[in-house]
PDB file of C-alpha atoms and ligand atoms in Angstrom:
ATOM      1  CA  MET A   1      58.500  38.188 -10.402  1.00  0.00           C
ATOM      2  CA  SER A   2      56.483  36.803 -12.602  1.00  0.00           C
ATOM      3  CA  LYS A   3      56.870  34.979 -15.760  1.00  0.00           C
ATOM      4  CA  PRO A   4      57.405  36.469 -18.687  1.00  0.00           C
ATOM      5  CA  LEU A   5      55.269  36.200 -21.685  1.00  0.00           C
ATOM      6  CA  VAL A   6      58.292  37.088 -23.642  1.00  0.00           C
ATOM      7  CA  LEU A   7      62.034  36.580 -23.396  1.00  0.00           C
ATOM      8  CA  VAL A   8      64.025  37.748 -26.189  1.00  0.00           C
ATOM      9  CA  LYS A   9      67.965  37.121 -25.759  1.00  0.00           C
ATOM     10  CA  ASP A  10      70.751  37.260 -28.425  1.00  0.00           C
ATOM     11  CA  LEU A  11      69.078  36.485 -31.186  1.00  0.00           C
ATOM     12  CA  THR A  12      70.428  36.422 -34.998  1.00  0.00           C
ATOM     13  CA  TYR A  13      68.801  35.878 -38.093  1.00  0.00           C
ATOM     14  CA  ARG A  14      69.879  35.714 -41.800  1.00  0.00           C
ATOM     15  CA  TYR A  15      67.531  36.869 -44.641  1.00  0.00           C
ATOM     16  CA  VAL A  16      68.402  34.964 -47.791  1.00  0.00           C
ATOM     17  CA  ASP A  17      70.239  36.919 -49.374  1.00  0.00           C
ATOM     18  CA  GLY A  18      72.908  37.003 -46.348  1.00  0.00           C
ATOM     19  CA  THR A  19      71.620  39.905 -44.617  1.00  0.00           C
ATOM     20  CA  GLU A  20      72.073  39.684 -41.071  1.00  0.00           C
ATOM     21  CA  VAL A  21      69.274  40.969 -38.371  1.00  0.00           C
ATOM     22  CA  HIS A  22      71.085  40.899 -34.950  1.00  0.00           C
ATOM     23  CA  ILE A  23      68.962  41.685 -31.264  1.00  0.00           C
ATOM     24  CA  GLY A  24      71.572  41.807 -29.062  1.00  0.00           C
ATOM     25  CA  GLY A  25      72.323  43.888 -25.351  1.00  0.00           C
ATOM     26  CA  ILE A  26      69.902  43.260 -22.537  1.00  0.00           C
ATOM     27  CA  PRO A  27      67.258  41.250 -23.048  1.00  0.00           C
ATOM     28  CA  LEU A  28      63.569  42.113 -23.485  1.00  0.00           C
ATOM     29  CA  GLU A  29      61.546  40.609 -21.564  1.00  0.00           C
ATOM     30  CA  ILE A  30      57.264  41.574 -21.646  1.00  0.00           C
ATOM     31  CA  HIS A  31      55.123  39.939 -18.587  1.00  0.00           C
ATOM     32  CA  PRO A  32      51.427  40.312 -18.084  1.00  0.00           C
ATOM     33  CA  GLY A  33      50.048  43.350 -18.793  1.00  0.00           C
ATOM     34  CA  GLU A  34      52.960  45.281 -19.084  1.00  0.00           C
ATOM     35  CA  ARG A  35      53.068  47.988 -21.904  1.00  0.00           C
ATOM     36  CA  VAL A  36      56.073  48.084 -23.882  1.00  0.00           C
ATOM     37  CA  VAL A  37      57.485  50.169 -26.068  1.00  0.00           C
ATOM     38  CA  LEU A  38      60.283  49.151 -28.652  1.00  0.00           C
ATOM     39  CA  LEU A  39      61.879  52.655 -29.746  1.00  0.00           C
ATOM     40  CA  GLY A  40      64.367  51.875 -32.957  1.00  0.00           C
ATOM     41  CA  PRO A  41      65.182  53.416 -35.930  1.00  0.00           C
ATOM     42  CA  ASN A  42      64.029  52.647 -39.399  1.00  0.00           C
ATOM     43  CA  GLY A  43      66.725  49.299 -39.748  1.00  0.00           C
ATOM     44  CA  SER A  44      66.882  48.120 -36.773  1.00  0.00           C
ATOM     45  CA  GLY A  45      65.821  44.942 -37.008  1.00  0.00           C
ATOM     46  CA  LYS A  46      62.154  45.928 -35.472  1.00  0.00           C
ATOM     47  CA  THR A  47      59.832  43.839 -37.745  1.00  0.00           C
ATOM     48  CA  SER A  48      61.792  41.291 -37.608  1.00  0.00           C
ATOM     49  CA  LEU A  49      61.901  40.856 -34.279  1.00  0.00           C
ATOM     50  CA  ILE A  50      58.108  40.378 -34.267  1.00  0.00           C
ATOM     51  CA  LYS A  51      57.922  38.338 -37.294  1.00  0.00           C
ATOM     52  CA  MET A  52      60.202  36.054 -35.136  1.00  0.00           C
ATOM     53  CA  LEU A  53      57.845  36.761 -32.356  1.00  0.00           C
ATOM     54  CA  LEU A  54      55.280  35.213 -34.325  1.00  0.00           C
ATOM     55  CA  GLY A  55      56.969  32.278 -35.479  1.00  0.00           C
ATOM     56  CA  LEU A  56      57.197  33.819 -39.207  1.00  0.00           C
ATOM     57  CA  MET A  57      61.492  33.695 -38.941  1.00  0.00           C
ATOM     58  CA  LYS A  58      63.193  30.948 -37.178  1.00  0.00           C
ATOM     59  CA  PRO A  59      66.278  32.678 -35.793  1.00  0.00           C
ATOM     60  CA  SER A  60      69.538  31.166 -36.563  1.00  0.00           C
ATOM     61  CA  SER A  61      70.834  31.211 -32.620  1.00  0.00           C
ATOM     62  CA  GLY A  62      69.964  32.840 -29.109  1.00  0.00           C
ATOM     63  CA  THR A  63      67.205  32.888 -27.222  1.00  0.00           C
ATOM     64  CA  LEU A  64      63.576  32.999 -27.830  1.00  0.00           C
ATOM     65  CA  GLU A  65      60.125  31.904 -26.174  1.00  0.00           C
ATOM     66  CA  VAL A  66      56.871  33.419 -26.585  1.00  0.00           C
ATOM     67  CA  PHE A  67      54.391  32.171 -23.270  1.00  0.00           C
ATOM     68  CA  GLY A  68      57.279  29.809 -22.723  1.00  0.00           C
ATOM     69  CA  ASN A  69      57.442  27.939 -26.339  1.00  0.00           C
ATOM     70  CA  LYS A  70      59.569  28.628 -29.865  1.00  0.00           C
ATOM     71  CA  PRO A  71      57.652  30.145 -31.815  1.00  0.00           C
ATOM     72  CA  SER A  72      58.845  28.351 -35.235  1.00  0.00           C
ATOM     73  CA  LYS A  73      58.098  25.302 -32.962  1.00  0.00           C
ATOM     74  CA  ASP A  74      55.267  25.214 -31.111  1.00  0.00           C
ATOM     75  CA  PHE A  75      53.076  28.138 -33.522  1.00  0.00           C
ATOM     76  CA  SER A  76      49.339  26.400 -32.836  1.00  0.00           C
ATOM     77  CA  ALA A  77      50.687  27.262 -29.187  1.00  0.00           C
ATOM     78  CA  ILE A  78      50.878  30.735 -29.127  1.00  0.00           C
ATOM     79  CA  GLN A  79      48.461  31.571 -31.792  1.00  0.00           C
ATOM     80  CA  LYS A  80      45.332  31.571 -29.592  1.00  0.00           C
ATOM     81  CA  ARG A  81      47.153  33.930 -26.938  1.00  0.00           C
ATOM     82  CA  LEU A  82      48.547  36.404 -29.895  1.00  0.00           C
ATOM     83  CA  GLY A  83      46.847  39.054 -31.419  1.00  0.00           C
ATOM     84  CA  VAL A  84      49.018  41.396 -33.974  1.00  0.00           C
ATOM     85  CA  VAL A  85      48.274  44.675 -36.058  1.00  0.00           C
ATOM     86  CA  LEU A  86      51.444  44.127 -38.968  1.00  0.00           C
ATOM     87  CA  GLN A  87      53.172  47.800 -40.165  1.00  0.00           C
ATOM     88  CA  ASN A  88      50.929  47.518 -43.273  1.00  0.00           C
ATOM     89  CA  VAL A  89      47.222  46.622 -42.207  1.00  0.00           C
ATOM     90  CA  GLU A  90      46.371  46.149 -46.011  1.00  0.00           C
ATOM     91  CA  GLU A  91      48.392  42.782 -45.648  1.00  0.00           C
ATOM     92  CA  GLN A  92      46.048  41.841 -42.868  1.00  0.00           C
ATOM     93  CA  LEU A  93      43.103  42.691 -43.599  1.00  0.00           C
ATOM     94  CA  ILE A  94      40.700  40.340 -45.499  1.00  0.00           C
ATOM     95  CA  GLY A  95      37.228  42.317 -45.079  1.00  0.00           C
ATOM     96  CA  PRO A  96      34.749  43.006 -47.072  1.00  0.00           C
ATOM     97  CA  ARG A  97      33.092  44.726 -44.714  1.00  0.00           C
ATOM     98  CA  VAL A  98      34.528  45.350 -41.834  1.00  0.00           C
ATOM     99  CA  VAL A  99      31.967  42.899 -39.313  1.00  0.00           C
ATOM    100  CA  ASP A 100      33.387  39.665 -41.737  1.00  0.00           C
ATOM    101  CA  ASP A 101      36.975  41.076 -41.102  1.00  0.00           C
ATOM    102  CA  ILE A 102      36.142  41.743 -37.678  1.00  0.00           C
ATOM    103  CA  ALA A 103      34.319  37.913 -36.770  1.00  0.00           C
ATOM    104  CA  PHE A 104      36.966  35.857 -39.563  1.00  0.00           C
ATOM    105  CA  THR A 105      39.455  34.068 -36.795  1.00  0.00           C
ATOM    106  CA  PRO A 106      36.214  32.980 -34.618  1.00  0.00           C
ATOM    107  CA  ARG A 107      33.911  31.687 -37.236  1.00  0.00           C
ATOM    108  CA  ASN A 108      37.038  29.933 -38.990  1.00  0.00           C
ATOM    109  CA  TYR A 109      37.491  28.078 -35.991  1.00  0.00           C
ATOM    110  CA  GLY A 110      33.298  26.861 -36.256  1.00  0.00           C
ATOM    111  CA  TYR A 111      32.337  29.395 -32.421  1.00  0.00           C
ATOM    112  CA  ASP A 112      28.722  30.430 -31.506  1.00  0.00           C
ATOM    113  CA  ILE A 113      27.565  33.030 -34.461  1.00  0.00           C
ATOM    114  CA  LYS A 114      25.470  34.208 -32.147  1.00  0.00           C
ATOM    115  CA  GLN A 115      27.985  34.546 -29.523  1.00  0.00           C
ATOM    116  CA  ILE A 116      30.392  36.487 -32.139  1.00  0.00           C
ATOM    117  CA  GLU A 117      28.413  38.743 -33.234  1.00  0.00           C
ATOM    118  CA  ARG A 118      27.657  40.000 -29.782  1.00  0.00           C
ATOM    119  CA  GLU A 119      31.556  40.138 -29.190  1.00  0.00           C
ATOM    120  CA  VAL A 120      32.414  41.747 -32.843  1.00  0.00           C
ATOM    121  CA  ASP A 121      29.429  44.613 -31.789  1.00  0.00           C
ATOM    122  CA  THR A 122      31.048  45.164 -27.626  1.00  0.00           C
ATOM    123  CA  LEU A 123      34.613  45.257 -29.376  1.00  0.00           C
ATOM    124  CA  MET A 124      32.830  47.538 -32.635  1.00  0.00           C
ATOM    125  CA  LYS A 125      31.541  50.150 -29.126  1.00  0.00           C
ATOM    126  CA  GLU A 126      35.062  50.022 -27.201  1.00  0.00           C
ATOM    127  CA  LEU A 127      36.696  50.750 -30.343  1.00  0.00           C
ATOM    128  CA  THR A 128      34.092  53.541 -31.559  1.00  0.00           C
ATOM    129  CA  ILE A 129      33.984  52.034 -34.852  1.00  0.00           C
ATOM    130  CA  GLU A 130      30.038  50.475 -34.661  1.00  0.00           C
ATOM    131  CA  PRO A 131      29.481  53.771 -38.225  1.00  0.00           C
ATOM    132  CA  LEU A 132      31.555  51.342 -39.902  1.00  0.00           C
ATOM    133  CA  ALA A 133      29.826  47.757 -39.323  1.00  0.00           C
ATOM    134  CA  ASN A 134      28.742  47.268 -42.828  1.00  0.00           C
ATOM    135  CA  ARG A 135      31.947  49.481 -44.440  1.00  0.00           C
ATOM    136  CA  LEU A 136      33.851  47.928 -47.110  1.00  0.00           C
ATOM    137  CA  VAL A 137      37.272  47.568 -45.033  1.00  0.00           C
ATOM    138  CA  HIS A 138      39.272  48.101 -48.530  1.00  0.00           C
ATOM    139  CA  TYR A 139      37.533  51.806 -48.524  1.00  0.00           C
ATOM    140  CA  LEU A 140      38.314  52.636 -45.048  1.00  0.00           C
ATOM    141  CA  SER A 141      41.130  55.570 -43.897  1.00  0.00           C
ATOM    142  CA  GLY A 142      44.320  54.703 -42.309  1.00  0.00           C
ATOM    143  CA  GLY A 143      43.364  55.777 -38.789  1.00  0.00           C
ATOM    144  CA  GLU A 144      40.056  53.362 -39.450  1.00  0.00           C
ATOM    145  CA  LYS A 145      41.699  50.023 -40.947  1.00  0.00           C
ATOM    146  CA  LYS A 146      44.731  50.243 -38.000  1.00  0.00           C
ATOM    147  CA  LYS A 147      40.871  50.168 -35.426  1.00  0.00           C
ATOM    148  CA  VAL A 148      39.282  47.482 -37.312  1.00  0.00           C
ATOM    149  CA  ALA A 149      42.825  45.109 -37.214  1.00  0.00           C
ATOM    150  CA  ILE A 150      42.906  46.079 -33.336  1.00  0.00           C
ATOM    151  CA  ALA A 151      38.984  44.502 -33.195  1.00  0.00           C
ATOM    152  CA  GLY A 152      40.210  41.670 -35.019  1.00  0.00           C
ATOM    153  CA  ALA A 153      43.097  41.297 -32.953  1.00  0.00           C
ATOM    154  CA  LEU A 154      41.330  41.456 -30.018  1.00  0.00           C
ATOM    155  CA  ILE A 155      38.482  39.228 -30.495  1.00  0.00           C
ATOM    156  CA  ALA A 156      40.396  36.177 -29.908  1.00  0.00           C
ATOM    157  CA  LYS A 157      41.180  37.876 -26.424  1.00  0.00           C
ATOM    158  CA  PRO A 158      44.863  37.974 -26.698  1.00  0.00           C
ATOM    159  CA  ASP A 159      47.653  37.967 -23.534  1.00  0.00           C
ATOM    160  CA  LEU A 160      49.658  39.895 -26.046  1.00  0.00           C
ATOM    161  CA  LEU A 161      49.178  42.412 -28.607  1.00  0.00           C
ATOM    162  CA  ILE A 162      51.670  43.233 -30.816  1.00  0.00           C
ATOM    163  CA  LEU A 163      51.685  46.446 -32.643  1.00  0.00           C
ATOM    164  CA  ASP A 164      54.112  47.007 -35.535  1.00  0.00           C
ATOM    165  CA  GLU A 165      54.685  50.695 -36.031  1.00  0.00           C
ATOM    166  CA  PRO A 166      50.908  51.775 -35.632  1.00  0.00           C
ATOM    167  CA  PHE A 167      51.126  55.624 -35.852  1.00  0.00           C
ATOM    168  CA  ALA A 168      52.842  56.171 -39.322  1.00  0.00           C
ATOM    169  CA  GLY A 169      50.418  57.379 -41.608  1.00  0.00           C
ATOM    170  CA  LEU A 170      47.879  58.650 -38.772  1.00  0.00           C
ATOM    171  CA  ASP A 171      47.180  62.725 -38.255  1.00  0.00           C
ATOM    172  CA  PRO A 172      48.224  64.209 -34.554  1.00  0.00           C
ATOM    173  CA  GLN A 173      44.508  63.576 -33.752  1.00  0.00           C
ATOM    174  CA  SER A 174      44.105  60.070 -34.467  1.00  0.00           C
ATOM    175  CA  GLN A 175      47.692  59.004 -33.307  1.00  0.00           C
ATOM    176  CA  GLU A 176      46.652  61.036 -29.842  1.00  0.00           C
ATOM    177  CA  GLU A 177      43.323  58.410 -30.139  1.00  0.00           C
ATOM    178  CA  LEU A 178      45.010  55.373 -30.609  1.00  0.00           C
ATOM    179  CA  VAL A 179      47.231  55.692 -27.910  1.00  0.00           C
ATOM    180  CA  GLY A 180      44.112  56.503 -25.593  1.00  0.00           C
ATOM    181  CA  LEU A 181      42.434  53.258 -26.885  1.00  0.00           C
ATOM    182  CA  LEU A 182      45.548  50.444 -26.390  1.00  0.00           C
ATOM    183  CA  THR A 183      46.086  52.200 -22.635  1.00  0.00           C
ATOM    184  CA  GLU A 184      42.777  51.506 -21.943  1.00  0.00           C
ATOM    185  CA  ILE A 185      42.355  48.523 -23.840  1.00  0.00           C
ATOM    186  CA  SER A 186      45.355  46.820 -22.012  1.00  0.00           C
ATOM    187  CA  VAL A 187      44.482  48.206 -18.792  1.00  0.00           C
ATOM    188  CA  LYS A 188      40.794  47.076 -18.417  1.00  0.00           C
ATOM    189  CA  LYS A 189      41.502  43.570 -20.334  1.00  0.00           C
ATOM    190  CA  ASP A 190      45.131  43.170 -19.003  1.00  0.00           C
ATOM    191  CA  ILE A 191      46.544  42.353 -21.956  1.00  0.00           C
ATOM    192  CA  ALA A 192      50.292  43.108 -22.459  1.00  0.00           C
ATOM    193  CA  LEU A 193      51.317  45.523 -25.240  1.00  0.00           C
ATOM    194  CA  LEU A 194      54.390  45.160 -27.828  1.00  0.00           C
ATOM    195  CA  VAL A 195      54.525  48.892 -29.809  1.00  0.00           C
ATOM    196  CA  THR A 196      56.969  49.331 -32.299  1.00  0.00           C
ATOM    197  CA  THR A 197      57.566  52.899 -32.867  1.00  0.00           C
ATOM    198  CA  HIS A 198      60.208  55.994 -33.497  1.00  0.00           C
ATOM    199  CA  ASP A 199      57.815  58.837 -32.510  1.00  0.00           C
ATOM    200  CA  LEU A 200      59.352  59.626 -28.527  1.00  0.00           C
ATOM    201  CA  GLU A 201      56.336  61.673 -28.249  1.00  0.00           C
ATOM    202  CA  LEU A 202      53.586  59.344 -27.410  1.00  0.00           C
ATOM    203  CA  VAL A 203      55.730  57.571 -25.185  1.00  0.00           C
ATOM    204  CA  PRO A 204      55.062  58.811 -22.049  1.00  0.00           C
ATOM    205  CA  ALA A 205      51.594  58.231 -22.700  1.00  0.00           C
ATOM    206  CA  LEU A 206      51.786  54.467 -24.089  1.00  0.00           C
ATOM    207  CA  ALA A 207      54.532  52.473 -22.078  1.00  0.00           C
ATOM    208  CA  ASP A 208      55.362  50.954 -19.162  1.00  0.00           C
ATOM    209  CA  THR A 209      59.036  50.100 -20.421  1.00  0.00           C
ATOM    210  CA  VAL A 210      60.640  51.001 -22.890  1.00  0.00           C
ATOM    211  CA  TYR A 211      63.468  48.843 -24.957  1.00  0.00           C
ATOM    212  CA  ILE A 212      65.794  51.456 -27.164  1.00  0.00           C
ATOM    213  CA  LEU A 213      66.711  49.368 -30.180  1.00  0.00           C
ATOM    214  CA  SER A 214      70.098  50.422 -32.304  1.00  0.00           C
ATOM    215  CA  GLU A 215      72.635  48.825 -34.916  1.00  0.00           C
ATOM    216  CA  GLY A 216      71.827  44.961 -33.654  1.00  0.00           C
ATOM    217  CA  LYS A 217      71.954  46.095 -30.177  1.00  0.00           C
ATOM    218  CA  MET A 218      69.152  46.671 -27.041  1.00  0.00           C
ATOM    219  CA  LEU A 219      71.123  50.016 -25.869  1.00  0.00           C
ATOM    220  CA  MET A 220      68.534  50.735 -23.017  1.00  0.00           C
ATOM    221  CA  LYS A 221      65.526  50.017 -20.907  1.00  0.00           C
ATOM    222  CA  GLY A 222      63.555  52.201 -18.282  1.00  0.00           C
ATOM    223  CA  THR A 223      61.136  53.941 -17.985  1.00  0.00           C
ATOM    224  CA  PRO A 224      60.327  56.434 -20.150  1.00  0.00           C
ATOM    225  CA  ALA A 225      61.163  59.329 -17.807  1.00  0.00           C
ATOM    226  CA  GLU A 226      64.748  57.452 -17.615  1.00  0.00           C
ATOM    227  CA  VAL A 227      64.720  57.372 -21.163  1.00  0.00           C
ATOM    228  CA  PHE A 228      64.015  61.051 -21.906  1.00  0.00           C
ATOM    229  CA  GLN A 229      67.185  61.693 -19.208  1.00  0.00           C
ATOM    230  CA  ARG A 230      69.025  59.838 -21.880  1.00  0.00           C
ATOM    231  CA  PRO A 231      69.907  61.995 -24.443  1.00  0.00           C
ATOM    232  CA  ASP A 232      73.082  60.339 -25.626  1.00  0.00           C
ATOM    233  CA  VAL A 233      71.690  57.037 -25.560  1.00  0.00           C
ATOM    234  CA  LEU A 234      68.782  58.439 -27.727  1.00  0.00           C
ATOM    235  CA  ASP A 235      70.716  60.216 -29.762  1.00  0.00           C
ATOM    236  CA  SER A 236      73.356  57.310 -30.993  1.00  0.00           C
ATOM    237  CA  ALA A 237      70.566  55.377 -31.688  1.00  0.00           C
ATOM    238  CA  ARG A 238      69.632  58.363 -34.016  1.00  0.00           C
ATOM    239  CA  LEU A 239      65.731  59.104 -32.044  1.00  0.00           C
ATOM    240  CA  HIS A 240      65.351  62.617 -30.879  1.00  0.00           C
ATOM    241  CA  VAL A 241      63.758  63.959 -27.443  1.00  0.00           C
ATOM    242  CA  PRO A 242      60.830  66.355 -28.182  1.00  0.00           C
ATOM    243  CA  ALA A 243      61.723  70.040 -27.257  1.00  0.00           C
ATOM    244  CA  ILE A 244      58.801  69.769 -24.818  1.00  0.00           C
ATOM    245  CA  TYR A 245      60.686  66.898 -23.053  1.00  0.00           C
ATOM    246  CA  SER A 246      63.732  68.635 -23.252  1.00  0.00           C
ATOM    247  CA  LEU A 247      62.551  71.337 -21.582  1.00  0.00           C
ATOM    248  CA  TYR A 248      61.472  69.235 -18.546  1.00  0.00           C
ATOM    249  CA  ILE A 249      64.650  67.594 -18.271  1.00  0.00           C
ATOM    250  CA  GLU A 250      66.611  70.593 -18.278  1.00  0.00           C
ATOM    251  CA  LEU A 251      64.364  71.785 -15.079  1.00  0.00           C
ATOM    252  CA  GLN A 252      64.728  68.552 -13.400  1.00  0.00           C
ATOM    253  CA  GLN A 253      68.769  69.290 -14.144  1.00  0.00           C
ATOM    254  CA  ARG A 254      68.260  72.731 -12.459  1.00  0.00           C
ATOM    255  CA  GLY A 255      66.838  71.611  -9.549  1.00  0.00           C
ATOM    256  CA  TYR A 256      63.515  72.342 -10.280  1.00  0.00           C
ATOM    257  CA  PRO A 257      60.603  69.811  -8.781  1.00  0.00           C
ATOM    258  CA  ILE A 258      58.234  68.267 -11.647  1.00  0.00           C
ATOM    259  CA  GLU A 259      57.827  65.025 -13.159  1.00  0.00           C
ATOM    260  CA  ILE A 260      57.471  64.471 -17.033  1.00  0.00           C
ATOM    261  CA  PRO A 261      53.829  64.417 -17.324  1.00  0.00           C
ATOM    262  CA  ALA A 262      51.917  61.412 -19.340  1.00  0.00           C
ATOM    263  CA  ARG A 263      50.695  63.750 -21.568  1.00  0.00           C
ATOM    264  CA  VAL A 264      51.247  67.491 -21.918  1.00  0.00           C
ATOM    265  CA  ASP A 265      47.847  68.466 -22.054  1.00  0.00           C
ATOM    266  CA  GLN A 266      46.618  72.065 -20.712  1.00  0.00           C
ATOM    267  CA  ALA A 267      46.854  70.622 -17.282  1.00  0.00           C
ATOM    268  CA  ALA A 268      50.425  69.628 -17.433  1.00  0.00           C
ATOM    269  CA  ILE A 269      51.276  73.696 -19.653  1.00  0.00           C
ATOM    270  CA  GLU A 270      49.507  74.819 -16.662  1.00  0.00           C
ATOM    271  CA  LYS A 271      51.810  73.296 -14.055  1.00  0.00           C
ATOM    272  CA  LEU A 272      54.621  73.794 -15.583  1.00  0.00           C
ATOM    273  CA  LEU A 273      53.771  77.562 -16.123  1.00  0.00           C
ATOM    274  CA  ASN A 274      52.931  77.711 -12.321  1.00  0.00           C
ATOM    275  CA  LEU A 275      56.093  76.577 -11.127  1.00  0.00           C
ATOM    276  CA  LEU A 276      57.802  78.804 -13.801  1.00  0.00           C
ATOM    277  CA  THR A 277      56.107  82.175 -13.337  1.00  0.00           C
ATOM    278  CA  GLN A 278      56.262  81.884  -9.443  1.00  0.00           C
ATOM    279  CA  LYS A 279      59.678  80.791  -8.789  1.00  0.00           C
ATOM    280  CA  PRO A 280      63.215  82.648 -10.461  1.00  0.00           C
ATOM    281  CA  ILE A 281      64.926  80.642 -12.778  1.00  0.00           C
ATOM    282  CA  ILE A 282      68.440  79.283  -9.916  1.00  0.00           C
ATOM    283  CA  ASN A 283      69.834  76.242  -8.947  1.00  0.00           C
ATOM    284  CA  TYR A 284      67.697  74.959  -6.146  1.00  0.00           C
ATOM    285  CA  LYS A 285      69.921  71.833  -5.459  1.00  0.00           C
ATOM    286  CA  SER A 286      72.357  74.624  -4.860  1.00  0.00           C
ATOM    287  CA  ILE A 287      70.476  75.866  -1.616  1.00  0.00           C
ATOM    288  CA  ASN A 288      72.168  74.237   1.559  1.00  0.00           C
ATOM    289  CA  GLY A 289      71.713  70.860  -0.526  1.00  0.00           C
ATOM    290  CA  ARG A 290      67.885  71.486  -0.041  1.00  0.00           C
ATOM    291  CA  VAL A 291      65.021  71.439  -2.464  1.00  0.00           C
ATOM    292  CA  PRO A 292      62.824  73.629  -1.741  1.00  0.00           C
ATOM    293  CA  LYS A 293      59.040  72.487  -1.481  1.00  0.00           C
ATOM    294  CA  LEU A 294      56.846  74.126  -3.695  1.00  0.00           C
ATOM    295  CA  ASN A 295      53.137  74.679  -4.209  1.00  0.00           C
ATOM    296  CA  VAL A 296      52.573  73.052  -7.572  1.00  0.00           C
TER     297      VAL A 296
HETATM  298  N1  ADP B 301      63.101  40.294 -46.579  1.00  0.00           N
HETATM  299  C1  ADP B 301      64.663  40.842 -46.866  1.00  0.00           C
HETATM  300  N2  ADP B 301      65.712  40.561 -47.216  1.00  0.00           N
HETATM  301  C2  ADP B 301      67.279  41.545 -46.883  1.00  0.00           C
HETATM  302  N3  ADP B 301      66.696  42.246 -45.707  1.00  0.00           N
HETATM  303  C3  ADP B 301      65.797  42.325 -45.571  1.00  0.00           C
HETATM  304  C4  ADP B 301      64.368  41.712 -45.389  1.00  0.00           C
HETATM  305  N4  ADP B 301      63.556  42.725 -44.793  1.00  0.00           N
HETATM  306  C5  ADP B 301      64.438  43.090 -44.294  1.00  0.00           C
HETATM  307  N5  ADP B 301      65.677  43.467 -44.192  1.00  0.00           N
HETATM  308  C6  ADP B 301      66.709  44.352 -43.654  1.00  0.00           C
HETATM  309  O1  ADP B 301      66.933  43.682 -41.990  1.00  0.00           O
HETATM  310  C7  ADP B 301      67.368  44.885 -41.548  1.00  0.00           C
HETATM  311  C8  ADP B 301      66.350  44.862 -40.388  1.00  0.00           C
HETATM  312  O2  ADP B 301      65.323  45.585 -40.874  1.00  0.00           O
HETATM  313  P1  ADP B 301      63.740  45.107 -40.637  1.00  0.00           P
HETATM  314  O3  ADP B 301      63.144  44.635 -39.533  1.00  0.00           O
HETATM  315  O4  ADP B 301      62.503  45.681 -41.318  1.00  0.00           O
HETATM  316  O5  ADP B 301      63.872  47.145 -39.782  1.00  0.00           O
HETATM  317  P2  ADP B 301      62.757  48.082 -38.349  1.00  0.00           P
HETATM  318  O6  ADP B 301      61.340  47.229 -38.270  1.00  0.00           O
HETATM  319  O7  ADP B 301      63.309  47.964 -38.010  1.00  0.00           O
HETATM  320  O8  ADP B 301      62.705  49.689 -39.921  1.00  0.00           O
HETATM  321  C9  ADP B 301      67.714  46.245 -42.074  1.00  0.00           C
HETATM  322  O9  ADP B 301      69.090  45.954 -42.281  1.00  0.00           O
HETATM  323  C10 ADP B 301      66.694  45.797 -43.543  1.00  0.00           C
HETATM  324  O10 ADP B 301      67.244  46.187 -44.590  1.00  0.00           O
HETATM  325 MG1   MG B 302      59.393  47.690 -39.156  1.00  0.00          MG
END
């Protein structure tokens, strides 16, 4: 396997008021192009971990490597390969206009202005924010601000994009749209993602790998389907499986040959209804231990 872009093992950070944050349990690894979702309830340490990854907070003990470097020591070595969208996006938008904001970092580096303009245009197209080009960032909606911040992070062509609670405060349609955009960006540009959230609904469409953090411990690592099959772990982390996924798990446990879909869209609902209406609800596994083939 490739060398991980990020490695986190048994970290501790102590805030000035004495509050200690631990990130123990299963080590966190992020590989090139991997889409990782870090699930954890409020106060579990997600933002603290991100601040350590960014080199803004230095852990007092443990292993923390980003691109093979220690973030708090080799900040400049990681800075250009890392993009970030903070939980409070206001903190990172500089403006005044959308185009100025997106171009800020490369302009600061003194790169060719025409080249920067071309790249800003391309990114605005990809993120469907071209109509906002000359708007003042200050007056944009929450979802629009998130997209501008993503464009500003992507302009440096990072290998890893970190987003802290990007779905918080967005309406369901904007949340879905953002999941679609992030997935597309990650796949098309081969960028690894680290996304924190406590919203399980969006996980199947977004994540290759899910980590569950609770009370200082990484409790589980798995695919979205594996994680949904552990309501006990999710419960202990104060996270709840959305009802529709509970239904999928229940059907699987009763022997129905059905996978959890990445997105519960109309096609998935049709498939589910087809399965439920074609066959009676019995435990298929109990028929000579064989699961019959269904045309679904
Ligand atoms: N500036 C701070 N000073 C003291 N304690 C803090 C500070 N920021 C966060 N904490 C504490 O650290 C723990 C983890 O917080 P945080 O990393 O923000 O969690 P999350 O992002 O998962 O909600 C919580 O107990 C929180 O109260
Ligand atoms: Mg947080």
